[in-house]
PDB file of C-alpha atoms in Angstrom:
ATOM      1  CA  MET A   1      -3.903  41.127   6.885  1.00 52.00           C
ATOM      2  CA  THR A   2      -2.172  42.603   9.935  1.00 59.00           C
ATOM      3  CA  ASN A   3       1.549  42.807  10.569  1.00 51.00           C
ATOM      4  CA  ARG A   4       1.146  40.103  13.178  1.00 57.00           C
ATOM      5  CA  ASP A   5      -0.448  37.792  10.601  1.00 54.00           C
ATOM      6  CA  ILE A   6       2.359  38.488   8.146  1.00 53.00           C
ATOM      7  CA  LEU A   7       5.015  37.776  10.762  1.00 50.00           C
ATOM      8  CA  SER A   8       3.201  34.594  11.758  1.00 55.00           C
ATOM      9  CA  ASP A   9       3.092  33.416   8.134  1.00 50.00           C
ATOM     10  CA  LEU A  10       6.766  34.220   7.659  1.00 48.00           C
ATOM     11  CA  GLU A  11       7.683  32.349  10.820  1.00 55.00           C
ATOM     12  CA  HIS A  12       5.638  29.366   9.682  1.00 48.00           C
ATOM     13  CA  ALA A  13       7.304  29.390   6.245  1.00 47.00           C
ATOM     14  CA  SER A  14      10.724  29.687   7.842  1.00 51.00           C
ATOM     15  CA  ARG A  15       9.987  26.748  10.128  1.00 53.00           C
ATOM     16  CA  ILE A  16       8.928  24.609   7.183  1.00 50.00           C
ATOM     17  CA  ALA A  17      12.070  25.582   5.275  1.00 50.00           C
ATOM     18  CA  ARG A  18      14.279  24.683   8.235  1.00 52.00           C
ATOM     19  CA  ASP A  19      12.397  21.450   8.694  1.00 51.00           C
ATOM     20  CA  GLY A  20      12.990  20.496   5.086  1.00 50.00           C
ATOM     21  CA  ALA A  21      16.568  21.630   4.756  1.00 55.00           C
ATOM     22  CA  GLU A  22      18.132  20.584   8.034  1.00 60.00           C
ATOM     23  CA  THR A  23      16.339  17.473   9.233  1.00 72.00           C
ATOM     24  CA  PRO A  24      18.399  14.298   8.658  1.00 77.00           C
ATOM     25  CA  LEU A  25      16.835  11.536   6.587  1.00 81.00           C
ATOM     26  CA  VAL A  26      16.021   8.519   8.750  1.00 84.00           C
ATOM     27  CA  GLY A  27      14.946   5.996   6.101  1.00 86.00           C
ATOM     28  CA  GLY A  28      18.483   4.805   5.359  1.00 88.00           C
ATOM     29  CA  PRO A  29      18.138   1.382   7.066  1.00 91.00           C
ATOM     30  CA  ILE A  30      15.037   0.550   5.023  1.00 93.00           C
ATOM     31  CA  GLY A  31      16.742   1.653   1.805  1.00 93.00           C
ATOM     32  CA  LEU A  32      19.818  -0.414   2.662  1.00 95.00           C
ATOM     33  CA  MET A  33      17.681  -3.488   3.269  1.00 95.00           C
ATOM     34  CA  TRP A  34      15.910  -3.103  -0.082  1.00 96.00           C
ATOM     35  CA  GLY A  35      19.219  -2.399  -1.815  1.00 96.00           C
ATOM     36  CA  ILE A  36      20.799  -5.600  -0.524  1.00 97.00           C
ATOM     37  CA  LEU A  37      17.700  -7.617  -1.420  1.00 96.00           C
ATOM     38  CA  LEU A  38      17.508  -6.134  -4.923  1.00 96.00           C
ATOM     39  CA  THR A  39      21.204  -6.580  -5.632  1.00 97.00           C
ATOM     40  CA  THR A  40      21.073 -10.209  -4.501  1.00 97.00           C
ATOM     41  CA  THR A  41      17.867 -10.940  -6.425  1.00 96.00           C
ATOM     42  CA  PHE A  42      19.122  -9.377  -9.670  1.00 96.00           C
ATOM     43  CA  ALA A  43      22.416 -11.278  -9.372  1.00 97.00           C
ATOM     44  CA  VAL A  44      20.709 -14.623  -8.713  1.00 96.00           C
ATOM     45  CA  HIS A  45      18.243 -13.956 -11.552  1.00 95.00           C
ATOM     46  CA  TYR A  46      21.184 -13.423 -13.900  1.00 96.00           C
ATOM     47  CA  LEU A  47      22.905 -16.616 -12.719  1.00 96.00           C
ATOM     48  CA  ILE A  48      19.723 -18.617 -13.359  1.00 93.00           C
ATOM     49  CA  LEU A  49      19.243 -17.088 -16.820  1.00 92.00           C
ATOM     50  CA  GLU A  50      22.818 -17.907 -17.788  1.00 92.00           C
ATOM     51  CA  ARG A  51      22.421 -21.479 -16.475  1.00 92.00           C
ATOM     52  CA  ILE A  52      25.252 -20.889 -14.021  1.00 93.00           C
ATOM     53  CA  LEU A  53      22.826 -22.064 -11.365  1.00 92.00           C
ATOM     54  CA  ALA A  54      21.271 -25.345 -12.427  1.00 89.00           C
ATOM     55  CA  VAL A  55      17.734 -24.807 -11.155  1.00 92.00           C
ATOM     56  CA  PRO A  56      14.310 -25.196 -12.837  1.00 90.00           C
ATOM     57  CA  GLU A  57      12.430 -22.347 -14.552  1.00 85.00           C
ATOM     58  CA  TRP A  58       9.935 -21.975 -11.716  1.00 88.00           C
ATOM     59  CA  SER A  59      12.814 -20.840  -9.508  1.00 92.00           C
ATOM     60  CA  PHE A  60      12.291 -17.326 -10.908  1.00 90.00           C
ATOM     61  CA  ALA A  61       8.874 -17.168  -9.273  1.00 89.00           C
ATOM     62  CA  ILE A  62      10.247 -18.426  -5.949  1.00 93.00           C
ATOM     63  CA  LEU A  63      13.087 -15.902  -6.158  1.00 93.00           C
ATOM     64  CA  TRP A  64      10.865 -12.858  -6.703  1.00 92.00           C
ATOM     65  CA  ILE A  65       8.135 -13.967  -4.298  1.00 91.00           C
ATOM     66  CA  SER A  66      10.828 -14.420  -1.627  1.00 94.00           C
ATOM     67  CA  PHE A  67      12.160 -10.961  -2.475  1.00 94.00           C
ATOM     68  CA  ALA A  68       8.711  -9.389  -2.009  1.00 92.00           C
ATOM     69  CA  VAL A  69       7.938 -11.269   1.217  1.00 94.00           C
ATOM     70  CA  LEU A  70      11.313 -10.591   2.837  1.00 95.00           C
ATOM     71  CA  GLY A  71      11.179  -6.950   1.736  1.00 93.00           C
ATOM     72  CA  GLY A  72       7.685  -6.485   3.132  1.00 92.00           C
ATOM     73  CA  ILE A  73       8.575  -8.043   6.483  1.00 95.00           C
ATOM     74  CA  GLY A  74      11.830  -6.105   6.648  1.00 93.00           C
ATOM     75  CA  SER A  75      10.050  -2.822   5.904  1.00 92.00           C
ATOM     76  CA  MET A  76       7.545  -3.410   8.705  1.00 92.00           C
ATOM     77  CA  VAL A  77      10.214  -4.312  11.259  1.00 93.00           C
ATOM     78  CA  LEU A  78      12.638  -1.536  10.318  1.00 90.00           C
ATOM     79  CA  GLY A  79       9.789   0.940   9.819  1.00 87.00           C
ATOM     80  CA  ARG A  80       8.777   0.648  13.464  1.00 88.00           C
ATOM     81  CA  LYS A  81      12.342   1.344  14.569  1.00 87.00           C
ATOM     82  CA  VAL A  82      12.748   4.250  12.153  1.00 84.00           C
ATOM     83  CA  GLU A  83       9.518   5.885  13.363  1.00 84.00           C
ATOM     84  CA  THR A  84      10.979   6.184  16.874  1.00 83.00           C
ATOM     85  CA  ARG A  85      14.000   8.164  15.699  1.00 80.00           C
ATOM     86  CA  ALA A  86      14.258  11.904  16.201  1.00 75.00           C
ATOM     87  CA  GLY A  87      12.984  13.760  13.153  1.00 73.00           C
ATOM     88  CA  ALA A  88      11.000  10.824  11.778  1.00 77.00           C
ATOM     89  CA  SER A  89       7.771  12.840  11.885  1.00 78.00           C
ATOM     90  CA  SER A  90       9.316  15.903  10.204  1.00 80.00           C
ATOM     91  CA  LEU A  91       7.911  17.270   6.969  1.00 79.00           C
ATOM     92  CA  LEU A  92      10.991  16.131   5.068  1.00 81.00           C
ATOM     93  CA  ASN A  93      10.891  12.533   6.264  1.00 83.00           C
ATOM     94  CA  ARG A  94       7.141  12.282   5.758  1.00 85.00           C
ATOM     95  CA  THR A  95       7.534  13.651   2.234  1.00 85.00           C
ATOM     96  CA  GLU A  96      10.384  11.276   1.401  1.00 86.00           C
ATOM     97  CA  LYS A  97       8.432   8.324   2.788  1.00 88.00           C
ATOM     98  CA  HIS A  98       5.360   9.129   0.690  1.00 91.00           C
ATOM     99  CA  LEU A  99       7.490   9.663  -2.410  1.00 92.00           C
ATOM    100  CA  TRP A 100       8.927   6.162  -2.072  1.00 92.00           C
ATOM    101  CA  VAL A 101       5.497   4.682  -1.337  1.00 91.00           C
ATOM    102  CA  MET A 102       3.996   6.257  -4.458  1.00 94.00           C
ATOM    103  CA  PHE A 103       7.046   5.259  -6.515  1.00 94.00           C
ATOM    104  CA  THR A 104       6.577   1.652  -5.343  1.00 92.00           C
ATOM    105  CA  ALA A 105       2.868   1.785  -6.155  1.00 93.00           C
ATOM    106  CA  ALA A 106       3.603   3.103  -9.663  1.00 94.00           C
ATOM    107  CA  LEU A 107       6.226   0.414 -10.234  1.00 93.00           C
ATOM    108  CA  GLY A 108       3.832  -2.224  -8.930  1.00 91.00           C
ATOM    109  CA  SER A 109       1.138  -1.095 -11.358  1.00 94.00           C
ATOM    110  CA  ILE A 110       3.555  -1.590 -14.262  1.00 93.00           C
ATOM    111  CA  ALA A 111       4.469  -5.062 -12.964  1.00 90.00           C
ATOM    112  CA  VAL A 112       0.772  -5.985 -12.773  1.00 91.00           C
ATOM    113  CA  GLY A 113       0.330  -4.711 -16.328  1.00 91.00           C
ATOM    114  CA  VAL A 114       3.221  -6.849 -17.558  1.00 88.00           C
ATOM    115  CA  LEU A 115       1.748  -9.902 -15.821  1.00 87.00           C
ATOM    116  CA  LEU A 116      -1.676  -9.297 -17.379  1.00 89.00           C
ATOM    117  CA  ASN A 117      -0.051  -8.791 -20.778  1.00 88.00           C
ATOM    118  CA  GLN A 118       1.627 -12.183 -20.494  1.00 83.00           C
ATOM    119  CA  LEU A 119      -1.537 -13.913 -19.310  1.00 84.00           C
ATOM    120  CA  LEU A 120      -3.912 -12.333 -21.825  1.00 87.00           C
ATOM    121  CA  ASN A 121      -1.741 -11.485 -24.830  1.00 80.00           C
ATOM    122  CA  GLU A 122       1.173 -13.904 -24.547  1.00 76.00           C
ATOM    123  CA  GLY A 123       3.536 -10.987 -24.050  1.00 71.00           C
ATOM    124  CA  SER A 124       7.291 -11.400 -24.167  1.00 77.00           C
ATOM    125  CA  TYR A 125       9.200 -12.357 -21.021  1.00 80.00           C
ATOM    126  CA  GLU A 126      11.530  -9.460 -21.803  1.00 84.00           C
ATOM    127  CA  LEU A 127       8.790  -7.026 -20.752  1.00 86.00           C
ATOM    128  CA  TRP A 128       9.790  -7.706 -17.127  1.00 89.00           C
ATOM    129  CA  THR A 129      13.090  -5.941 -17.755  1.00 92.00           C
ATOM    130  CA  PHE A 130      11.100  -2.806 -18.544  1.00 92.00           C
ATOM    131  CA  VAL A 131      10.027  -2.754 -14.878  1.00 93.00           C
ATOM    132  CA  LEU A 132      13.615  -2.491 -13.643  1.00 93.00           C
ATOM    133  CA  ILE A 133      14.372   0.224 -16.220  1.00 95.00           C
ATOM    134  CA  VAL A 134      11.449   2.311 -14.969  1.00 95.00           C
ATOM    135  CA  GLY A 135      12.607   1.512 -11.433  1.00 95.00           C
ATOM    136  CA  PHE A 136      15.942   3.238 -11.984  1.00 97.00           C
ATOM    137  CA  ALA A 137      14.233   6.238 -13.593  1.00 96.00           C
ATOM    138  CA  GLY A 138      11.846   6.447 -10.637  1.00 95.00           C
ATOM    139  CA  GLN A 139      14.752   6.421  -8.208  1.00 96.00           C
ATOM    140  CA  GLY A 140      16.225   9.368 -10.064  1.00 95.00           C
ATOM    141  CA  LEU A 141      12.935  11.229  -9.686  1.00 95.00           C
ATOM    142  CA  VAL A 142      12.536  10.529  -5.953  1.00 94.00           C
ATOM    143  CA  TYR A 143      16.147  11.395  -5.137  1.00 93.00           C
ATOM    144  CA  GLY A 144      15.917  14.554  -7.247  1.00 93.00           C
ATOM    145  CA  VAL A 145      12.770  15.830  -5.540  1.00 91.00           C
ATOM    146  CA  THR A 146      14.185  15.029  -2.095  1.00 89.00           C
ATOM    147  CA  ALA A 147      17.433  16.816  -2.965  1.00 88.00           C
ATOM    148  CA  LYS A 148      15.514  19.955  -3.950  1.00 86.00           C
ATOM    149  CA  LEU A 149      13.710  19.972  -0.598  1.00 83.00           C
ATOM    150  CA  THR A 150      16.814  19.507   1.535  1.00 79.00           C
ATOM    151  CA  SER A 151      20.376  20.612   2.100  1.00 74.00           C
ATOM    152  CA  HIS A 152      21.610  17.115   1.238  1.00 78.00           C
ATOM    153  CA  GLY A 153      23.329  18.038  -2.015  1.00 81.00           C
ATOM    154  CA  TRP A 154      24.776  14.547  -2.513  1.00 83.00           C
ATOM    155  CA  LEU A 155      21.267  13.354  -3.348  1.00 89.00           C
ATOM    156  CA  HIS A 156      21.623  15.126  -6.697  1.00 92.00           C
ATOM    157  CA  PHE A 157      24.366  12.620  -7.567  1.00 92.00           C
ATOM    158  CA  ALA A 158      22.088   9.751  -6.490  1.00 93.00           C
ATOM    159  CA  SER A 159      19.384  11.200  -8.736  1.00 95.00           C
ATOM    160  CA  LEU A 160      21.804  11.453 -11.643  1.00 96.00           C
ATOM    161  CA  GLY A 161      22.926   7.882 -10.988  1.00 96.00           C
ATOM    162  CA  GLY A 162      19.351   6.620 -11.211  1.00 96.00           C
ATOM    163  CA  CYS A 163      18.767   8.439 -14.503  1.00 97.00           C
ATOM    164  CA  ILE A 164      22.042   7.167 -15.965  1.00 97.00           C
ATOM    165  CA  MET A 165      21.232   3.595 -14.949  1.00 97.00           C
ATOM    166  CA  ALA A 166      17.797   3.910 -16.572  1.00 97.00           C
ATOM    167  CA  ALA A 167      19.501   4.860 -19.850  1.00 97.00           C
ATOM    168  CA  VAL A 168      22.167   2.148 -19.534  1.00 97.00           C
ATOM    169  CA  THR A 169      19.696  -0.647 -18.752  1.00 96.00           C
ATOM    170  CA  MET A 170      17.380   0.510 -21.546  1.00 96.00           C
ATOM    171  CA  SER A 171      20.271   0.151 -23.961  1.00 96.00           C
ATOM    172  CA  PHE A 172      20.584  -3.497 -22.867  1.00 95.00           C
ATOM    173  CA  TYR A 173      16.868  -4.246 -23.244  1.00 93.00           C
ATOM    174  CA  GLY A 174      16.517  -7.784 -24.586  1.00 89.00           C
ATOM    175  CA  ASP A 175      19.953  -8.839 -23.335  1.00 92.00           C
ATOM    176  CA  THR A 176      20.252 -11.085 -20.253  1.00 92.00           C
ATOM    177  CA  THR A 177      23.223  -8.990 -19.125  1.00 95.00           C
ATOM    178  CA  ILE A 178      20.700  -6.355 -18.048  1.00 96.00           C
ATOM    179  CA  TYR A 179      20.197  -8.196 -14.745  1.00 96.00           C
ATOM    180  CA  LEU A 180      23.905  -8.197 -13.944  1.00 96.00           C
ATOM    181  CA  ILE A 181      24.079  -4.490 -14.793  1.00 97.00           C
ATOM    182  CA  ALA A 182      21.007  -3.875 -12.624  1.00 97.00           C
ATOM    183  CA  ALA A 183      22.685  -5.649  -9.693  1.00 97.00           C
ATOM    184  CA  ILE A 184      25.745  -3.419  -9.994  1.00 96.00           C
ATOM    185  CA  GLY A 185      23.573  -0.341 -10.559  1.00 96.00           C
ATOM    186  CA  THR A 186      21.551  -1.013  -7.425  1.00 97.00           C
ATOM    187  CA  VAL A 187      24.729  -0.867  -5.351  1.00 96.00           C
ATOM    188  CA  ILE A 188      25.350   2.602  -6.790  1.00 94.00           C
ATOM    189  CA  THR A 189      21.783   3.946  -6.668  1.00 95.00           C
ATOM    190  CA  VAL A 190      20.397   2.331  -3.512  1.00 95.00           C
ATOM    191  CA  ILE A 191      23.020   0.837  -1.216  1.00 96.00           C
ATOM    192  CA  ILE A 192      25.563   3.686  -1.330  1.00 94.00           C
ATOM    193  CA  PRO A 193      22.938   6.486  -0.950  1.00 92.00           C
ATOM    194  CA  SER A 194      21.373   4.571   1.959  1.00 92.00           C
ATOM    195  CA  LEU A 195      24.744   4.236   3.704  1.00 93.00           C
ATOM    196  CA  LEU A 196      25.427   7.961   3.185  1.00 90.00           C
ATOM    197  CA  SER A 197      21.985   8.782   4.545  1.00 87.00           C
ATOM    198  CA  MET A 198      22.613   6.650   7.633  1.00 86.00           C
ATOM    199  CA  LYS A 199      25.984   8.306   8.176  1.00 86.00           C
ATOM    200  CA  ALA A 200      24.443  11.782   7.901  1.00 80.00           C
ATOM    201  CA  ALA A 201      21.662  10.843  10.337  1.00 76.00           C
ATOM    202  CA  GLY A 202      24.264   9.689  12.876  1.00 71.00           C
TER     203      GLY A 202
END
């Protein structure tokens, strides 16, 4: 390897490092949308469980199907706008995007497993709360990895928040209060980090 090759490799590594550390995160609007949807859905779910809202049992299905549909449409609309922003194609933003996509896929696989368990083995309804517990833990993972790749140190606090909420919600497994706690936790772990990300991106 020649000196020129070494210098070229060093320059390439330096460019990647700068790309990861300095590029602002542009996915804040999408995160904010999901945060608002999740907070609202968890809160309404809790109100239905506690009979504060006098609606039939099948309302749960309507609630979560509406959540998924609105979230999917919102992601497509906001995604197109986000992709036009400066830095959207950077290594950091591509990495963060794929981390969230894979996190969603993993969470979805657990949800499918819970559904199959209920259909085939008459599993407990409480198993659905396990999905939200894993969701908070997954947030902690994604935020933590993103924080390590960037200069956005505040993401470490978001990561810690996700891990703490995973522990807190697990301690309330089997208690209907878990949905109220999840609604409050989502404000802390999704809405606030998304707003901070949007502020940093300008």
